[in-house]
PDB file of C-alpha atoms in Angstrom:
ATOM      1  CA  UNK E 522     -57.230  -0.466  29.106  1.00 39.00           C
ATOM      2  CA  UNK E 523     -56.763   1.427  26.009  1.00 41.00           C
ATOM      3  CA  UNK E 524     -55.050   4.914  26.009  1.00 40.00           C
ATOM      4  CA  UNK E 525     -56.634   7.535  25.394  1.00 42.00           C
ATOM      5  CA  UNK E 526     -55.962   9.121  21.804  1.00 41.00           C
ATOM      6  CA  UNK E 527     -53.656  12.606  23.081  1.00 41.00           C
ATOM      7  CA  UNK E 528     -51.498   9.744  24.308  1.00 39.00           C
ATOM      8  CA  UNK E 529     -51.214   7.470  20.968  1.00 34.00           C
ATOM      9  CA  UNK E 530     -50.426  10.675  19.222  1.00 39.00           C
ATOM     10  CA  UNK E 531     -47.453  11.465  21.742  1.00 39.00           C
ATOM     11  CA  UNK E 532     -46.059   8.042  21.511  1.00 34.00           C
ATOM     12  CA  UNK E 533     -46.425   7.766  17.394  1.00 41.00           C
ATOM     13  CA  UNK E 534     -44.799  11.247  17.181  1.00 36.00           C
ATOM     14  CA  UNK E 535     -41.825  10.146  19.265  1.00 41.00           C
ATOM     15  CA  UNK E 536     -41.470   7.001  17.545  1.00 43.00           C
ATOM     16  CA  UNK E 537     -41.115   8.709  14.243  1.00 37.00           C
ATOM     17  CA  UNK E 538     -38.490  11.373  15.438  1.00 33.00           C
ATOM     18  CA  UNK E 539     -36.296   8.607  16.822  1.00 40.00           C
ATOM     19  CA  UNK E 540     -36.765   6.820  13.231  1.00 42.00           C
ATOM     20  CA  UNK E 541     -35.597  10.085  11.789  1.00 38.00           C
ATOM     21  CA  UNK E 542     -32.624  11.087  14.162  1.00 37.00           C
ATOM     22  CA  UNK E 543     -31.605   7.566  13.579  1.00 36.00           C
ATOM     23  CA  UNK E 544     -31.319   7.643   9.511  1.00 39.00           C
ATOM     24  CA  UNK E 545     -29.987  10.690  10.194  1.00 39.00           C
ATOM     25  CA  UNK E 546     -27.069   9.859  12.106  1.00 38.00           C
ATOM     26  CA  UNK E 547     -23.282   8.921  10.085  1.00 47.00           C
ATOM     27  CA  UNK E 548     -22.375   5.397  10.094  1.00 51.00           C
ATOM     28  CA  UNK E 549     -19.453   5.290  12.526  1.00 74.00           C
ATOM     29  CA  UNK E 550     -16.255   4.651  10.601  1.00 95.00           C
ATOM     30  CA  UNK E 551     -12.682   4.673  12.581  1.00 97.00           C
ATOM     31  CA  UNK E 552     -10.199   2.852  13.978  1.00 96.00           C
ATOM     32  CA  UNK E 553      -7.431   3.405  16.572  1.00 96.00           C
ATOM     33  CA  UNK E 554      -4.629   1.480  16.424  1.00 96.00           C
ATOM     34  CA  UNK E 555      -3.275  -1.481  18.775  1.00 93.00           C
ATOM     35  CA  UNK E 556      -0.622  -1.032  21.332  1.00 94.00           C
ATOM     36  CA  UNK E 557       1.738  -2.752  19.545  1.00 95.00           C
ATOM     37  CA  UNK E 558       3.967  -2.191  16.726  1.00 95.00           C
ATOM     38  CA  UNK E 559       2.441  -3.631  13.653  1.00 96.00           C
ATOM     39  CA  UNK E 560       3.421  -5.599  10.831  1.00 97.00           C
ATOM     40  CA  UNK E 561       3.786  -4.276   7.879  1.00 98.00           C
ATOM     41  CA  UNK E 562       3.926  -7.103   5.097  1.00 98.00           C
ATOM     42  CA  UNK E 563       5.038  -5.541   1.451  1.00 98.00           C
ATOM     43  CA  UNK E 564       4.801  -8.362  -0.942  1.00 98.00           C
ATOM     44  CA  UNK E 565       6.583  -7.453  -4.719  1.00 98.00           C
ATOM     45  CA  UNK E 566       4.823  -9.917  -7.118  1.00 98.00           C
ATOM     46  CA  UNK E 567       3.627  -9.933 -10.894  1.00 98.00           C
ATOM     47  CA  UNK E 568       1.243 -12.042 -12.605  1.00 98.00           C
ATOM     48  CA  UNK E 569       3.500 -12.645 -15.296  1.00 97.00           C
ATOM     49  CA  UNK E 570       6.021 -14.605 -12.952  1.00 97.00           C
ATOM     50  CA  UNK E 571       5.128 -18.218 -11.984  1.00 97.00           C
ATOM     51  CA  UNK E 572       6.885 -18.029  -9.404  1.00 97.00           C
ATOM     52  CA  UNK E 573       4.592 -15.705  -7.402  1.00 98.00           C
ATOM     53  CA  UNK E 574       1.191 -17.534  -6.897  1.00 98.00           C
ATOM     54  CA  UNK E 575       1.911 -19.172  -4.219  1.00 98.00           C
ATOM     55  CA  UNK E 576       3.056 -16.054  -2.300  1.00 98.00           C
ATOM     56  CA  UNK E 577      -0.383 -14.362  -3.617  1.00 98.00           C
ATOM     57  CA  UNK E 578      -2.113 -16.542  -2.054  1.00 98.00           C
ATOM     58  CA  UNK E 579      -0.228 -16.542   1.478  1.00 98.00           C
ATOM     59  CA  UNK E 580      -0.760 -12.805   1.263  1.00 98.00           C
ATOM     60  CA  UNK E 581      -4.567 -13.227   1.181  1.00 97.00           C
ATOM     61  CA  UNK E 582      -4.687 -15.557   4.330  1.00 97.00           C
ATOM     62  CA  UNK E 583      -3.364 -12.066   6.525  1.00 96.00           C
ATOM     63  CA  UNK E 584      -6.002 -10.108   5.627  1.00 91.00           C
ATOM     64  CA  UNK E 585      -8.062 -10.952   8.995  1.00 89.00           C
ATOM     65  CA  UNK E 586      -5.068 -10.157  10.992  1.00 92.00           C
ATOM     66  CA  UNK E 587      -5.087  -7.199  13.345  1.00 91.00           C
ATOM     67  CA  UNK E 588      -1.312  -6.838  14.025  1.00 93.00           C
ATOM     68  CA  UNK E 589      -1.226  -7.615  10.399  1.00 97.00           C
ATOM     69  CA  UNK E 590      -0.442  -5.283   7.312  1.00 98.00           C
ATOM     70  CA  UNK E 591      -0.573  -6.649   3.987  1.00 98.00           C
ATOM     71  CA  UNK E 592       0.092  -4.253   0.928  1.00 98.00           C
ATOM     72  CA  UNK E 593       0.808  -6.290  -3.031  1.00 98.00           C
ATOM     73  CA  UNK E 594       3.065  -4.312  -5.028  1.00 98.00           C
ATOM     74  CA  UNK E 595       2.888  -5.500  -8.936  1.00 98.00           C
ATOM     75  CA  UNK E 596       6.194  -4.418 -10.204  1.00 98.00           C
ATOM     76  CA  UNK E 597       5.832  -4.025 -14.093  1.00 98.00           C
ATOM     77  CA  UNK E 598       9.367  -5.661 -14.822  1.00 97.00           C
ATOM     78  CA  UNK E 599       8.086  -9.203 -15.548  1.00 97.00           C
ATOM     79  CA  UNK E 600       5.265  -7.634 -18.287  1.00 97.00           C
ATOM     80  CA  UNK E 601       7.873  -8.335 -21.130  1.00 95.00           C
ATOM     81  CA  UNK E 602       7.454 -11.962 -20.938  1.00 93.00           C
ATOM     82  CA  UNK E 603       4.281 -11.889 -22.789  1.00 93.00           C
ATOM     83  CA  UNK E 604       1.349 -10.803 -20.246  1.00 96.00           C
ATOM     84  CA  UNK E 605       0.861  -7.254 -19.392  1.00 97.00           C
ATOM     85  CA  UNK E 606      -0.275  -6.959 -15.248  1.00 97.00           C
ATOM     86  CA  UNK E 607      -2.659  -4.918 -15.006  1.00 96.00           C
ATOM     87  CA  UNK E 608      -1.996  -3.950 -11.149  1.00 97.00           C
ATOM     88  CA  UNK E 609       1.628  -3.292 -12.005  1.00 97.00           C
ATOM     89  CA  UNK E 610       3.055   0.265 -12.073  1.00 97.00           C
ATOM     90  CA  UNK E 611       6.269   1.875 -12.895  1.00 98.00           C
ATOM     91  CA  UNK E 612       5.944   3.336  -9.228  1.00 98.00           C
ATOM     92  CA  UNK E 613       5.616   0.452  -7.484  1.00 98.00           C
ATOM     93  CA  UNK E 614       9.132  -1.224  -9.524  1.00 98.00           C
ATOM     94  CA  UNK E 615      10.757   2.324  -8.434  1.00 97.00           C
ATOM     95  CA  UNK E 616       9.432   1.417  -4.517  1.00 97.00           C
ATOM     96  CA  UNK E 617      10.717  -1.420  -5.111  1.00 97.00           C
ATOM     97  CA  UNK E 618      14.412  -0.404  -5.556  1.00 96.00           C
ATOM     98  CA  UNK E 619      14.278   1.965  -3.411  1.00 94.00           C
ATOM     99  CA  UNK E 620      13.925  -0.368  -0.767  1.00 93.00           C
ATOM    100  CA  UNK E 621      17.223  -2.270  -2.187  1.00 93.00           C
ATOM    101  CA  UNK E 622      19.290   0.562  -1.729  1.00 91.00           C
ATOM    102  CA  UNK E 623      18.369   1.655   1.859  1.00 87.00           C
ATOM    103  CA  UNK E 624      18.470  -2.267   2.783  1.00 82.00           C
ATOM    104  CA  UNK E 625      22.539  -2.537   1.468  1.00 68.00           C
ATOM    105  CA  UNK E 626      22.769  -6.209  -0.095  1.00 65.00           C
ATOM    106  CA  UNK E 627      18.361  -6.683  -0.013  1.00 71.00           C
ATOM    107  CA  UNK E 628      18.175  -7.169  -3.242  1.00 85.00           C
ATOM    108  CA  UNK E 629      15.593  -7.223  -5.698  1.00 94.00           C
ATOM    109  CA  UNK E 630      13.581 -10.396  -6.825  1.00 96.00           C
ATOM    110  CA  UNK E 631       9.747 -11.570  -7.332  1.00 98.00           C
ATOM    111  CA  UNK E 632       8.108 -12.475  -5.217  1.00 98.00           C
ATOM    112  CA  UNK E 633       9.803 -10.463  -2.622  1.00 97.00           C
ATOM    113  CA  UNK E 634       8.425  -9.929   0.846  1.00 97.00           C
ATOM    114  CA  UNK E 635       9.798  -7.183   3.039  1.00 96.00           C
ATOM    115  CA  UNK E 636       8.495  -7.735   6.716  1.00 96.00           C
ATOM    116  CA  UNK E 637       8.556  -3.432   8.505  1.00 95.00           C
ATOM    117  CA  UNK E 638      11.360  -2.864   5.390  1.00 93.00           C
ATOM    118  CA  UNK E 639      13.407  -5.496   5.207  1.00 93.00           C
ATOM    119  CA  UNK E 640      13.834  -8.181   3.232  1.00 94.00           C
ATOM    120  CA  UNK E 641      12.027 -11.609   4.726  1.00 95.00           C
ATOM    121  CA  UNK E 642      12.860 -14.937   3.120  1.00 94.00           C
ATOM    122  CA  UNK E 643      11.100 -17.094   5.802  1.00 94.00           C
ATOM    123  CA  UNK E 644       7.888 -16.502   4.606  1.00 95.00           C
ATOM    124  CA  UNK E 645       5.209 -17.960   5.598  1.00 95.00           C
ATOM    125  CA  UNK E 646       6.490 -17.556   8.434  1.00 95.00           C
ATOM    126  CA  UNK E 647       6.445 -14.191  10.495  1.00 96.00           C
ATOM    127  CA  UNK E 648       8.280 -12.403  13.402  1.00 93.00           C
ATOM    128  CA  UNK E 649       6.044 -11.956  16.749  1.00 90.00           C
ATOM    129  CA  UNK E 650       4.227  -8.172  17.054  1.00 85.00           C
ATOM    130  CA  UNK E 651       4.944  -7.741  20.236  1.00 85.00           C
ATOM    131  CA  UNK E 652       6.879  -4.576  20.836  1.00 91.00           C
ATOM    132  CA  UNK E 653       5.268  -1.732  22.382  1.00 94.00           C
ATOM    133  CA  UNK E 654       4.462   0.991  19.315  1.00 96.00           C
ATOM    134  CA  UNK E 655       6.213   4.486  19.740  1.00 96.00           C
ATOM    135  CA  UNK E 656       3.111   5.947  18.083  1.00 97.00           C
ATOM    136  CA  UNK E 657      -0.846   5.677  18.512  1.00 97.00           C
ATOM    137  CA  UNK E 658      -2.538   6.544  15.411  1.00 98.00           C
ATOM    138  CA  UNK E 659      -6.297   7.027  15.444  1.00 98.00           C
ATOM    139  CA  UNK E 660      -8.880   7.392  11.712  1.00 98.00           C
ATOM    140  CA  UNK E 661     -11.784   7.810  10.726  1.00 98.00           C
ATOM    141  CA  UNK E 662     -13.591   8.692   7.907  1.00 96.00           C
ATOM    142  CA  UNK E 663     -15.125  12.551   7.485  1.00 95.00           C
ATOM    143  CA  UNK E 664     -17.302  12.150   4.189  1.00 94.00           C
ATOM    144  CA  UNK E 665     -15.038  11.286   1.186  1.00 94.00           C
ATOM    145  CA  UNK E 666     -12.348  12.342   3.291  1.00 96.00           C
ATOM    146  CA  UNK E 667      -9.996   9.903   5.272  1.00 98.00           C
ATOM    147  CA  UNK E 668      -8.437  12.085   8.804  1.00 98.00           C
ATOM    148  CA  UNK E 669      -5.599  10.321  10.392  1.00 98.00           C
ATOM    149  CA  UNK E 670      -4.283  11.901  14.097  1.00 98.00           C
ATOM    150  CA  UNK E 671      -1.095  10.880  15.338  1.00 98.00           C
ATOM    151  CA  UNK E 672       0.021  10.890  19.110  1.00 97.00           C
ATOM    152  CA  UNK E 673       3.489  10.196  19.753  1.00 96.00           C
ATOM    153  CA  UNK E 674       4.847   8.267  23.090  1.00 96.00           C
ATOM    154  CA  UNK E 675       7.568   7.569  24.646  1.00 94.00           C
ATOM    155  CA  UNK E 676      10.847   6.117  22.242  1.00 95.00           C
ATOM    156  CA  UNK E 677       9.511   7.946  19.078  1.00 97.00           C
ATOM    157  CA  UNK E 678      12.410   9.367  16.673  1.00 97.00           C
ATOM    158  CA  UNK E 679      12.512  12.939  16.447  1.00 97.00           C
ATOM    159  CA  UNK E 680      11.157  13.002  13.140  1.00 98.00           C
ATOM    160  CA  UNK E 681       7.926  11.033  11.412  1.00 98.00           C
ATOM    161  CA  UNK E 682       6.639  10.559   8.326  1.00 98.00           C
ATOM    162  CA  UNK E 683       3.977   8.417   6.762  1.00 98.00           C
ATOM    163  CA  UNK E 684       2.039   7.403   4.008  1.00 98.00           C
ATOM    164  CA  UNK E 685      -1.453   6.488   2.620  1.00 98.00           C
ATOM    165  CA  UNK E 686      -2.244   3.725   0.704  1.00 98.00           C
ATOM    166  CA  UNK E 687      -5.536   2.380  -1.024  1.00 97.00           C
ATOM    167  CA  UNK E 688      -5.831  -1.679  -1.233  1.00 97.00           C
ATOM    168  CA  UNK E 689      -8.595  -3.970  -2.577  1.00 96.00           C
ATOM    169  CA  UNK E 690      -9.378  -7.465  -2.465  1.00 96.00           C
ATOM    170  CA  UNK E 691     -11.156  -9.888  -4.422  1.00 95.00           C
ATOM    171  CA  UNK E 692      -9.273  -9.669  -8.231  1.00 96.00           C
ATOM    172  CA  UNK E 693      -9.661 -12.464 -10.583  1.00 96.00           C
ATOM    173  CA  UNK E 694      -7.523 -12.427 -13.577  1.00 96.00           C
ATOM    174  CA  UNK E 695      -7.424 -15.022 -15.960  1.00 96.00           C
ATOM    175  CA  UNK E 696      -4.172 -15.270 -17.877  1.00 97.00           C
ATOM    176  CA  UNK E 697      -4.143 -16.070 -21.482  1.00 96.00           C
ATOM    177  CA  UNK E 698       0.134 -15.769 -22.204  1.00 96.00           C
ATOM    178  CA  UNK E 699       3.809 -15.634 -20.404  1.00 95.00           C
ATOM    179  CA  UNK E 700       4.317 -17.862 -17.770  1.00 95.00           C
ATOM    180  CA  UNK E 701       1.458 -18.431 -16.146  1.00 97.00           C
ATOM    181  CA  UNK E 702      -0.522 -19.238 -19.171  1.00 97.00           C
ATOM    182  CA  UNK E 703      -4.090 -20.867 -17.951  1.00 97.00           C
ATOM    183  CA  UNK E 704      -4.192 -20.222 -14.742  1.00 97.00           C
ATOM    184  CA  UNK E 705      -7.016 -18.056 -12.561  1.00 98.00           C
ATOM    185  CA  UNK E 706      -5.150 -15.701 -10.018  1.00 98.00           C
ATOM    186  CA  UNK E 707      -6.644 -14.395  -7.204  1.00 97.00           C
ATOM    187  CA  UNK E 708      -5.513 -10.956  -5.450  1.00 97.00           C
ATOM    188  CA  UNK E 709      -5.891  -9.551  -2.061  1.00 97.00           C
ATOM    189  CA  UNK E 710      -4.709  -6.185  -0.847  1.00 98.00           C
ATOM    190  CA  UNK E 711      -3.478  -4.991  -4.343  1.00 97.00           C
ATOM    191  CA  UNK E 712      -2.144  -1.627  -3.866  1.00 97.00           C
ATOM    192  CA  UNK E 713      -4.563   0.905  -6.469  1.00 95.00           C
ATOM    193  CA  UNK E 714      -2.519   4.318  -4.605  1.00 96.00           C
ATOM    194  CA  UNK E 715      -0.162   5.400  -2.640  1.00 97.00           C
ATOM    195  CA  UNK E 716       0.359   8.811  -1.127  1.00 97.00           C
ATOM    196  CA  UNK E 717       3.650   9.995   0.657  1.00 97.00           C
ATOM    197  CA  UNK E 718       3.466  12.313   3.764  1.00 98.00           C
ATOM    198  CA  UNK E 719       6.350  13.884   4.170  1.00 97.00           C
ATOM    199  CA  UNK E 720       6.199  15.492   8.052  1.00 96.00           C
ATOM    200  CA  UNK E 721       3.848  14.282  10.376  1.00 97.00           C
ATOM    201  CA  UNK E 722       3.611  16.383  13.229  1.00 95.00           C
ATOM    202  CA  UNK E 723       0.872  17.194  15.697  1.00 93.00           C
ATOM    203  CA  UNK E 724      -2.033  18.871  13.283  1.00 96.00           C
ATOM    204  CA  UNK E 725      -4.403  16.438  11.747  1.00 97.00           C
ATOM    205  CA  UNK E 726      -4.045  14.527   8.111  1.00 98.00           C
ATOM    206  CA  UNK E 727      -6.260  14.165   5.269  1.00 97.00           C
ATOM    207  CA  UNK E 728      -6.667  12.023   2.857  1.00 97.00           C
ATOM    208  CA  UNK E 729      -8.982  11.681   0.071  1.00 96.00           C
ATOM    209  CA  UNK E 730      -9.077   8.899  -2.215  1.00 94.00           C
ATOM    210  CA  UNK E 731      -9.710   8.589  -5.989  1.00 89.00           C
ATOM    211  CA  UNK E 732     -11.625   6.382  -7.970  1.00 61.00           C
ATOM    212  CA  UNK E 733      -8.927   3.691  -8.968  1.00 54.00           C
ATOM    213  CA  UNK E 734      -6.631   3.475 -11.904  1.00 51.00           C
ATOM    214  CA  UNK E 735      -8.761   0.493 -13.182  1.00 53.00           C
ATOM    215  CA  UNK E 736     -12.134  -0.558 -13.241  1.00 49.00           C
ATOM    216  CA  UNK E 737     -11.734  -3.780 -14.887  1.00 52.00           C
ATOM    217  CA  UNK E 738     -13.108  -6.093 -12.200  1.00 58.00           C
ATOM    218  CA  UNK E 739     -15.594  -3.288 -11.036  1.00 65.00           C
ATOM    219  CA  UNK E 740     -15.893  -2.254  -7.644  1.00 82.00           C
ATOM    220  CA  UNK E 741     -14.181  -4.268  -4.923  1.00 90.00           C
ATOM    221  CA  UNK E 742     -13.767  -4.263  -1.110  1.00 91.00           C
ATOM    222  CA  UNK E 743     -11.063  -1.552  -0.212  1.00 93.00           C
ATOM    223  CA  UNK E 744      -9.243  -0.544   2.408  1.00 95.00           C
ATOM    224  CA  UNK E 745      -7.369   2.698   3.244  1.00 97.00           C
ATOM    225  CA  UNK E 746      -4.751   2.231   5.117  1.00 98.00           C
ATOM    226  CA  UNK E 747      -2.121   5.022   6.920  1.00 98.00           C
ATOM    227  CA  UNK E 748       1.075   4.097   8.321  1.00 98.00           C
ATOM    228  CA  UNK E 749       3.229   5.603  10.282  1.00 98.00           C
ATOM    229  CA  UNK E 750       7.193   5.848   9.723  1.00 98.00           C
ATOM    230  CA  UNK E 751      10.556   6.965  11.238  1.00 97.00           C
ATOM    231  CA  UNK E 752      11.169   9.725   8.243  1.00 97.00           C
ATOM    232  CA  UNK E 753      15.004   8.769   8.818  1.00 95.00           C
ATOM    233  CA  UNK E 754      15.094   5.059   8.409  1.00 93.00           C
ATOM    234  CA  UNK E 755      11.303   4.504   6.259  1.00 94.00           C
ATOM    235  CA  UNK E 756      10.983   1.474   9.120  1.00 95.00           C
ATOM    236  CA  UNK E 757       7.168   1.412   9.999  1.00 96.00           C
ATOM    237  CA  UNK E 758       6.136   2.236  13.344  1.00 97.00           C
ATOM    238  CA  UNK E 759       2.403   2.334  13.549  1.00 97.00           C
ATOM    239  CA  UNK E 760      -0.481   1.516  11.231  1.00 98.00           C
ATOM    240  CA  UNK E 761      -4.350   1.179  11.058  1.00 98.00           C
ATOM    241  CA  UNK E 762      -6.905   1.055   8.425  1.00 97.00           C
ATOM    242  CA  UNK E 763     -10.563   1.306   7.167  1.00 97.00           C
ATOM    243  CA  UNK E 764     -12.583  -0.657   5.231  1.00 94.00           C
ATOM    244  CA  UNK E 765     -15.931   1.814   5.018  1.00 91.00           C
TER     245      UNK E 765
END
């Protein structure tokens, strides 16, 4: 039986202010992090050392993982041999020996993983995640802005810092000199920034990204990433990310 017209017009007008509240509505972007501790893989490579493909590509297969934290540091130290990287920065070389010197006798070398801040040689291989995290971290995105709240539980050290870092996947550079003359590399989680946080105490953080120190490749999946640290020893306690 049809319905009668005042009825059509009731249902139409509904159907378009759901449509609207809909489009209307944020995309939901956060995370919270998992009850364990996490790992966070720092991987110290270069495209100008041969030696380092292999350890590129490893990096890219822990992407997926969820315990998992993978951040490539191109140190600029290898440049002189004939190709410039264009990921590397004088920063990351500085992070780099930093590292050394709180991890007595660590050493510095490419490529270099350090596995929560120390120095890991068994790549591919990794340690289990499996200890209960001192810290919950929960983020989500507000805008251009990244807000990261931290909640601390039982076993935390007294004092917490952090940082903020800015990855992206899918580079493709195609090396024309120094040692790894002719060959296509492929990068995932190349580190574009990196922001220190001093204190982390009970108030929120923000975080708002720029637009990248290159824009060679053009725009690639990115992830912002905020981990959590024990401001006394720098060893990671808690991390999560975002990739919208």
């Amino acid at each position: 039986m049809p319905l009668p017209c005042p009825t059509l017009r009731r249902l139409a007008l509904a159907g378009l202010l759901a449509g609207s509240a809909a489009a209307a509505a944020p995309p939901s972007c956060a995370a919270r992090s998992i009850a364990t501790a996490p790992l966070v893989i720092e991987l110290y490579t270069s495209e100008g050392c041969s030696s380092c493909p292999p350890a590129d590509r490893w990096l890219s297969t822990l992407t997926r993982r969820a315990e998992v934290f993978p951040l490539a540091f191109h140190v600029d130290y290898w440049d002189r041999l004939g190709w410039t990287d264009r990921f590397a920065r004088p920063a990351w070389t500085r992070r780099q020996y930093a590292n050394a010197a709180r991890n007595a006798g660590g050493g510095v070398y490419t490529p270099q993983v350090l596995v929560n801040g120390r120095d890991h040689r068994r790549w591919p291989s990794l340690p289990a995640a499996d200890a209960a995290a001192t810290v919950g971290v929960e983020l989500a995105r507000d805008g251009p802005d990244y807000v990261a709240r931290v909640v601390r539980r039982p076993g935390a050290p007294p004092r917490l810092a952090a940082y903020w870092a800015v990855t992206e996947d899918g580079h493709v550079s195609q090396v024309r000199s120094g040692e790894n003359q002719g060959a296509t590399l492929h990068h995932d989680a190349v580190v574009r920034e990196l922001l220190a946080v001093a204190t982390v105490g009970d108030a929120p953080l923000a975080f708002t990204p720029g637009s990248g120190p290159d824009a060679v490749s053009g725009p690639k999946p990115r992830q912002v990433l905020f981990v959590v640290t024990d401001a006394a020893t720098g060893t990671p306690l808690q991390a999560v990310r975002l990739g919208c």
